[in-house]
């Protein structure tokens, strides 16, 4: 047995599995915490008190993170970079979707079912759109000015629609073509936004709800993940250290941050033409996403100093881990604010106090999210260990080596160190 264990240990140390999951990057949880805080702020605080900042684009930061992480997973589990095999693709595809369903679907559908049972309006009229992950199409059709407490589900629909197609492209396209596909994604989105919002300025719809309008956010994250892995055929973890990626990250910072302030400058200068505004706003939005790309890249490497300390601070990391629940619940708590204030016997003179209202909403959202994570989400998320990306590949390699030595030992759990690792949830 000692010889067997020695062989297995040597095998794992010298031949790491070909199919692995990304290392859990703690600072990504910190980014998620700040992203959901920004989104909640945009929904809980009146617009005239938001200091003119685009807090709602925290959703776009989620998209960049998601594009980076999910594309990285797919690339790390692509068995042949230049000549993809359909059989291997199907195995990876199946595991990818099973794991994603375990993370995303349970809470989403539980909330919808409870909303139906308690008739949280207007869910009984709109539930087919949400159940089929077409929420974004519904809100696009309803146009500007429409509001309900499920409005934030549009971003979840965008992600699911994107990932119905994206895994096939990543796994099927030869790697040398993938770079151009990613660049096309990034360029399509601003053109699409300009076409919808600029060509038809009097149409009440908003392009941002439609999946093509978010392809630049998802594509920037995906392109960074792709560049991380260039010229590093043996690298298995998404550590941002390659020269092409560093160059893109620097470009994102130098172009993105200055470009993001262009709309404010244009509006201040009195540019009011709707088509011009649409073009400027769309390009400025792209610049903001480029800046977010730099943020994600740097967090993948690890922010140094005070920023790194804050992003790695325990309570903030915890908020990032439960950020999916925070996102799902943060707007759904708003209709329960009046009865909770009555239950707490809040004096009528304080009912309109914004700090108090925000504090109660934050407490409700946090409490529900913590309960959901520990009682419901995490136990289901832990089932991912039964669908590891690397198990078959590792078992085959162990069997090959051990058979050459005349015996076939059982596969110990220690040689699957990443099989039960949790892929950080995406929003």
mmCIF file of N, CA, C and O in Angstrom, residues 172-223:
data_model
loop_
_atom_site.group_PDB
_atom_site.id
_atom_site.type_symbol
_atom_site.label_atom_id
_atom_site.label_comp_id
_atom_site.label_asym_id
_atom_site.label_seq_id
_atom_site.Cartn_x
_atom_site.Cartn_y
_atom_site.Cartn_z
ATOM 1 N N UNK A 172 -16.068 24.246 -29.174
ATOM 2 C CA UNK A 172 -16.007 23.759 -30.554
ATOM 3 C C UNK A 172 -15.018 24.524 -31.428
ATOM 4 O O UNK A 172 -14.369 23.947 -32.299
ATOM 5 N N UNK A 173 -14.917 25.834 -31.201
ATOM 6 C CA UNK A 173 -14.031 26.632 -32.052
ATOM 7 C C UNK A 173 -12.572 26.306 -31.758
ATOM 8 O O UNK A 173 -12.174 26.233 -30.596
ATOM 9 N N UNK A 174 -11.743 26.132 -32.789
ATOM 10 C CA UNK A 174 -10.303 26.047 -32.554
ATOM 11 C C UNK A 174 -9.835 27.313 -31.834
ATOM 12 O O UNK A 174 -10.332 28.410 -32.087
ATOM 13 N N UNK A 175 -8.891 27.146 -30.953
ATOM 14 C CA UNK A 175 -8.452 28.263 -30.121
ATOM 15 C C UNK A 175 -7.979 29.448 -30.945
ATOM 16 O O UNK A 175 -8.177 30.600 -30.570
ATOM 17 N N UNK A 176 -7.364 29.195 -32.097
ATOM 18 C CA UNK A 176 -6.843 30.296 -32.911
ATOM 19 C C UNK A 176 -7.962 31.178 -33.472
ATOM 20 O O UNK A 176 -7.709 32.311 -33.868
ATOM 21 N N UNK A 177 -9.191 30.636 -33.529
ATOM 22 C CA UNK A 177 -10.329 31.429 -34.005
ATOM 23 C C UNK A 177 -11.049 32.147 -32.870
ATOM 24 O O UNK A 177 -11.804 33.095 -33.113
ATOM 25 N N UNK A 178 -10.841 31.673 -31.667
ATOM 26 C CA UNK A 178 -11.643 32.168 -30.550
ATOM 27 C C UNK A 178 -11.355 33.638 -30.264
ATOM 28 O O UNK A 178 -12.262 34.391 -29.902
ATOM 29 N N UNK A 179 -10.109 34.043 -30.425
ATOM 30 C CA UNK A 179 -9.755 35.447 -30.183
ATOM 31 C C UNK A 179 -10.612 36.382 -31.030
ATOM 32 O O UNK A 179 -11.124 37.403 -30.543
ATOM 33 N N UNK A 180 -10.815 36.030 -32.307
ATOM 34 C CA UNK A 180 -11.584 36.890 -33.197
ATOM 35 C C UNK A 180 -13.070 36.853 -32.860
ATOM 36 O O UNK A 180 -13.767 37.862 -32.999
ATOM 37 N N UNK A 181 -13.543 35.704 -32.408
ATOM 38 C CA UNK A 181 -14.940 35.626 -31.963
ATOM 39 C C UNK A 181 -15.171 36.525 -30.759
ATOM 40 O O UNK A 181 -16.206 37.204 -30.658
ATOM 41 N N UNK A 182 -14.204 36.580 -29.844
ATOM 42 C CA UNK A 182 -14.328 37.430 -28.666
ATOM 43 C C UNK A 182 -14.302 38.912 -29.042
ATOM 44 O O UNK A 182 -15.089 39.708 -28.515
ATOM 45 N N UNK A 183 -13.426 39.285 -29.935
ATOM 46 C CA UNK A 183 -13.385 40.675 -30.381
ATOM 47 C C UNK A 183 -14.685 41.075 -31.070
ATOM 48 O O UNK A 183 -15.181 42.201 -30.903
ATOM 49 N N UNK A 184 -15.260 40.138 -31.834
ATOM 50 C CA UNK A 184 -16.540 40.415 -32.496
ATOM 51 C C UNK A 184 -17.638 40.647 -31.464
ATOM 52 O O UNK A 184 -18.476 41.554 -31.619
ATOM 53 N N UNK A 185 -17.653 39.843 -30.394
ATOM 54 C CA UNK A 185 -18.648 40.029 -29.331
ATOM 55 C C UNK A 185 -18.558 41.437 -28.743
ATOM 56 O O UNK A 185 -19.573 42.112 -28.544
ATOM 57 N N UNK A 186 -17.334 41.853 -28.462
ATOM 58 C CA UNK A 186 -17.132 43.150 -27.810
ATOM 59 C C UNK A 186 -17.574 44.298 -28.725
ATOM 60 O O UNK A 186 -18.136 45.297 -28.262
ATOM 61 N N UNK A 187 -17.344 44.158 -30.026
ATOM 62 C CA UNK A 187 -17.687 45.233 -30.960
ATOM 63 C C UNK A 187 -19.171 45.259 -31.307
ATOM 64 O O UNK A 187 -19.724 46.326 -31.619
ATOM 65 N N UNK A 188 -19.817 44.093 -31.259
ATOM 66 C CA UNK A 188 -21.238 44.019 -31.622
ATOM 67 C C UNK A 188 -22.096 44.808 -30.639
ATOM 68 O O UNK A 188 -23.053 45.492 -31.039
ATOM 69 N N UNK A 189 -21.776 44.749 -29.356
ATOM 70 C CA UNK A 189 -22.651 45.321 -28.332
ATOM 71 C C UNK A 189 -22.859 46.833 -28.480
ATOM 72 O O UNK A 189 -24.009 47.295 -28.483
ATOM 73 N N UNK A 190 -21.802 47.659 -28.580
ATOM 74 C CA UNK A 190 -22.062 49.099 -28.712
ATOM 75 C C UNK A 190 -22.804 49.454 -29.991
ATOM 76 O O UNK A 190 -23.637 50.370 -29.998
ATOM 77 N N UNK A 191 -22.519 48.726 -31.077
ATOM 78 C CA UNK A 191 -23.246 48.974 -32.331
ATOM 79 C C UNK A 191 -24.723 48.669 -32.144
ATOM 80 O O UNK A 191 -25.606 49.414 -32.594
ATOM 81 N N UNK A 192 -25.005 47.573 -31.446
ATOM 82 C CA UNK A 192 -26.393 47.186 -31.192
ATOM 83 C C UNK A 192 -27.103 48.236 -30.348
ATOM 84 O O UNK A 192 -28.242 48.629 -30.642
ATOM 85 N N UNK A 193 -26.440 48.714 -29.287
ATOM 86 C CA UNK A 193 -27.063 49.723 -28.424
ATOM 87 C C UNK A 193 -27.354 51.008 -29.196
ATOM 88 O O UNK A 193 -28.405 51.633 -29.031
ATOM 89 N N UNK A 194 -26.415 51.417 -30.031
ATOM 90 C CA UNK A 194 -26.617 52.636 -30.824
ATOM 91 C C UNK A 194 -27.786 52.453 -31.797
ATOM 92 O O UNK A 194 -28.619 53.346 -31.962
ATOM 93 N N UNK A 195 -27.847 51.268 -32.409
ATOM 94 C CA UNK A 195 -28.908 51.014 -33.386
ATOM 95 C C UNK A 195 -30.278 51.058 -32.741
ATOM 96 O O UNK A 195 -31.221 51.634 -33.288
ATOM 97 N N UNK A 196 -30.403 50.461 -31.565
ATOM 98 C CA UNK A 196 -31.723 50.391 -30.904
ATOM 99 C C UNK A 196 -32.096 51.729 -30.278
ATOM 100 O O UNK A 196 -33.216 52.220 -30.451
ATOM 101 N N UNK A 197 -31.168 52.327 -29.555
ATOM 102 C CA UNK A 197 -31.486 53.560 -28.833
ATOM 103 C C UNK A 197 -31.309 54.818 -29.670
ATOM 104 O O UNK A 197 -31.923 55.843 -29.393
ATOM 105 N N UNK A 198 -30.481 54.756 -30.711
ATOM 106 C CA UNK A 198 -30.207 55.944 -31.506
ATOM 107 C C UNK A 198 -31.053 56.063 -32.742
ATOM 108 O O UNK A 198 -31.615 57.121 -33.020
ATOM 109 N N UNK A 199 -31.193 54.959 -33.477
ATOM 110 C CA UNK A 199 -31.961 54.999 -34.722
ATOM 111 C C UNK A 199 -33.441 55.199 -34.437
ATOM 112 O O UNK A 199 -34.164 55.833 -35.197
ATOM 113 N N UNK A 200 -33.899 54.646 -33.325
ATOM 114 C CA UNK A 200 -35.315 54.794 -32.967
ATOM 115 C C UNK A 200 -35.414 55.490 -31.612
ATOM 116 O O UNK A 200 -35.800 54.895 -30.619
ATOM 117 N N UNK A 201 -35.030 56.766 -31.531
ATOM 118 C CA UNK A 201 -34.950 57.445 -30.243
ATOM 119 C C UNK A 201 -36.289 57.600 -29.543
ATOM 120 O O UNK A 201 -36.330 57.822 -28.337
ATOM 121 N N UNK A 202 -37.387 57.503 -30.293
ATOM 122 C CA UNK A 202 -38.685 57.700 -29.657
ATOM 123 C C UNK A 202 -39.319 56.381 -29.214
ATOM 124 O O UNK A 202 -40.401 56.366 -28.663
ATOM 125 N N UNK A 203 -38.629 55.291 -29.486
ATOM 126 C CA UNK A 203 -39.137 53.996 -29.033
ATOM 127 C C UNK A 203 -38.951 53.915 -27.529
ATOM 128 O O UNK A 203 -37.884 54.256 -27.005
ATOM 129 N N UNK A 204 -39.964 53.460 -26.804
ATOM 130 C CA UNK A 204 -39.864 53.475 -25.338
ATOM 131 C C UNK A 204 -38.985 52.379 -24.775
ATOM 132 O O UNK A 204 -38.759 52.322 -23.573
ATOM 133 N N UNK A 205 -38.494 51.479 -25.604
ATOM 134 C CA UNK A 205 -37.729 50.347 -25.100
ATOM 135 C C UNK A 205 -36.290 50.752 -24.787
ATOM 136 O O UNK A 205 -35.798 51.778 -25.240
ATOM 137 N N UNK A 206 -35.625 49.913 -23.999
ATOM 138 C CA UNK A 206 -34.233 50.131 -23.655
ATOM 139 C C UNK A 206 -33.408 48.956 -24.149
ATOM 140 O O UNK A 206 -33.680 47.809 -23.804
ATOM 141 N N UNK A 207 -32.376 49.263 -24.901
ATOM 142 C CA UNK A 207 -31.549 48.210 -25.476
ATOM 143 C C UNK A 207 -30.820 47.413 -24.415
ATOM 144 O O UNK A 207 -30.502 46.242 -24.618
ATOM 145 N N UNK A 208 -30.554 48.019 -23.269
ATOM 146 C CA UNK A 208 -29.731 47.353 -22.263
ATOM 147 C C UNK A 208 -30.333 46.052 -21.770
ATOM 148 O O UNK A 208 -29.610 45.195 -21.241
ATOM 149 N N UNK A 209 -31.630 45.875 -21.919
ATOM 150 C CA UNK A 209 -32.256 44.642 -21.451
ATOM 151 C C UNK A 209 -31.973 43.446 -22.364
ATOM 152 O O UNK A 209 -32.148 42.301 -21.940
ATOM 153 N N UNK A 210 -31.572 43.692 -23.575
ATOM 154 C CA UNK A 210 -31.393 42.607 -24.540
ATOM 155 C C UNK A 210 -29.974 42.049 -24.466
ATOM 156 O O UNK A 210 -29.010 42.782 -24.264
ATOM 157 N N UNK A 211 -29.851 40.760 -24.653
ATOM 158 C CA UNK A 211 -28.561 40.086 -24.486
ATOM 159 C C UNK A 211 -27.451 40.665 -25.358
ATOM 160 O O UNK A 211 -26.329 40.856 -24.868
ATOM 161 N N UNK A 212 -27.691 40.977 -26.650
ATOM 162 C CA UNK A 212 -26.593 41.540 -27.453
ATOM 163 C C UNK A 212 -26.008 42.816 -26.866
ATOM 164 O O UNK A 212 -24.831 43.111 -27.095
ATOM 165 N N UNK A 213 -26.798 43.572 -26.111
ATOM 166 C CA UNK A 213 -26.308 44.824 -25.544
ATOM 167 C C UNK A 213 -25.301 44.599 -24.427
ATOM 168 O O UNK A 213 -24.566 45.520 -24.057
ATOM 169 N N UNK A 214 -25.241 43.396 -23.880
ATOM 170 C CA UNK A 214 -24.311 43.099 -22.787
ATOM 171 C C UNK A 214 -23.146 42.228 -23.228
ATOM 172 O O UNK A 214 -22.353 41.787 -22.391
ATOM 173 N N UNK A 215 -23.040 41.982 -24.521
ATOM 174 C CA UNK A 215 -21.979 41.097 -24.997
ATOM 175 C C UNK A 215 -20.588 41.692 -24.788
ATOM 176 O O UNK A 215 -19.608 40.951 -24.669
ATOM 177 N N UNK A 216 -20.485 43.024 -24.745
ATOM 178 C CA UNK A 216 -19.154 43.596 -24.526
ATOM 179 C C UNK A 216 -18.675 43.330 -23.104
ATOM 180 O O UNK A 216 -17.495 43.032 -22.884
ATOM 181 N N UNK A 217 -19.571 43.421 -22.125
ATOM 182 C CA UNK A 217 -19.179 43.128 -20.738
ATOM 183 C C UNK A 217 -18.746 41.673 -20.597
ATOM 184 O O UNK A 217 -17.682 41.370 -20.044
ATOM 185 N N UNK A 218 -19.571 40.763 -21.091
ATOM 186 C CA UNK A 218 -19.238 39.345 -21.022
ATOM 187 C C UNK A 218 -17.993 39.044 -21.854
ATOM 188 O O UNK A 218 -17.133 38.250 -21.455
ATOM 189 N N UNK A 219 -17.892 39.687 -23.019
ATOM 190 C CA UNK A 219 -16.767 39.438 -23.923
ATOM 191 C C UNK A 219 -15.442 39.944 -23.378
ATOM 192 O O UNK A 219 -14.397 39.311 -23.583
ATOM 193 N N UNK A 220 -15.445 41.083 -22.701
ATOM 194 C CA UNK A 220 -14.200 41.602 -22.126
ATOM 195 C C UNK A 220 -13.663 40.637 -21.072
ATOM 196 O O UNK A 220 -12.471 40.321 -21.041
ATOM 197 N N UNK A 221 -14.548 40.157 -20.194
ATOM 198 C CA UNK A 221 -14.119 39.170 -19.211
ATOM 199 C C UNK A 221 -13.608 37.903 -19.873
ATOM 200 O O UNK A 221 -12.587 37.333 -19.473
ATOM 201 N N UNK A 222 -14.312 37.453 -20.917
ATOM 202 C CA UNK A 222 -13.912 36.231 -21.618
ATOM 203 C C UNK A 222 -12.569 36.411 -22.320
ATOM 204 O O UNK A 222 -11.724 35.503 -22.317
ATOM 205 N N UNK A 223 -12.347 37.585 -22.929
ATOM 206 C CA UNK A 223 -11.081 37.831 -23.631
ATOM 207 C C UNK A 223 -9.910 37.841 -22.648
ATOM 208 O O UNK A 223 -8.830 37.314 -22.942
#
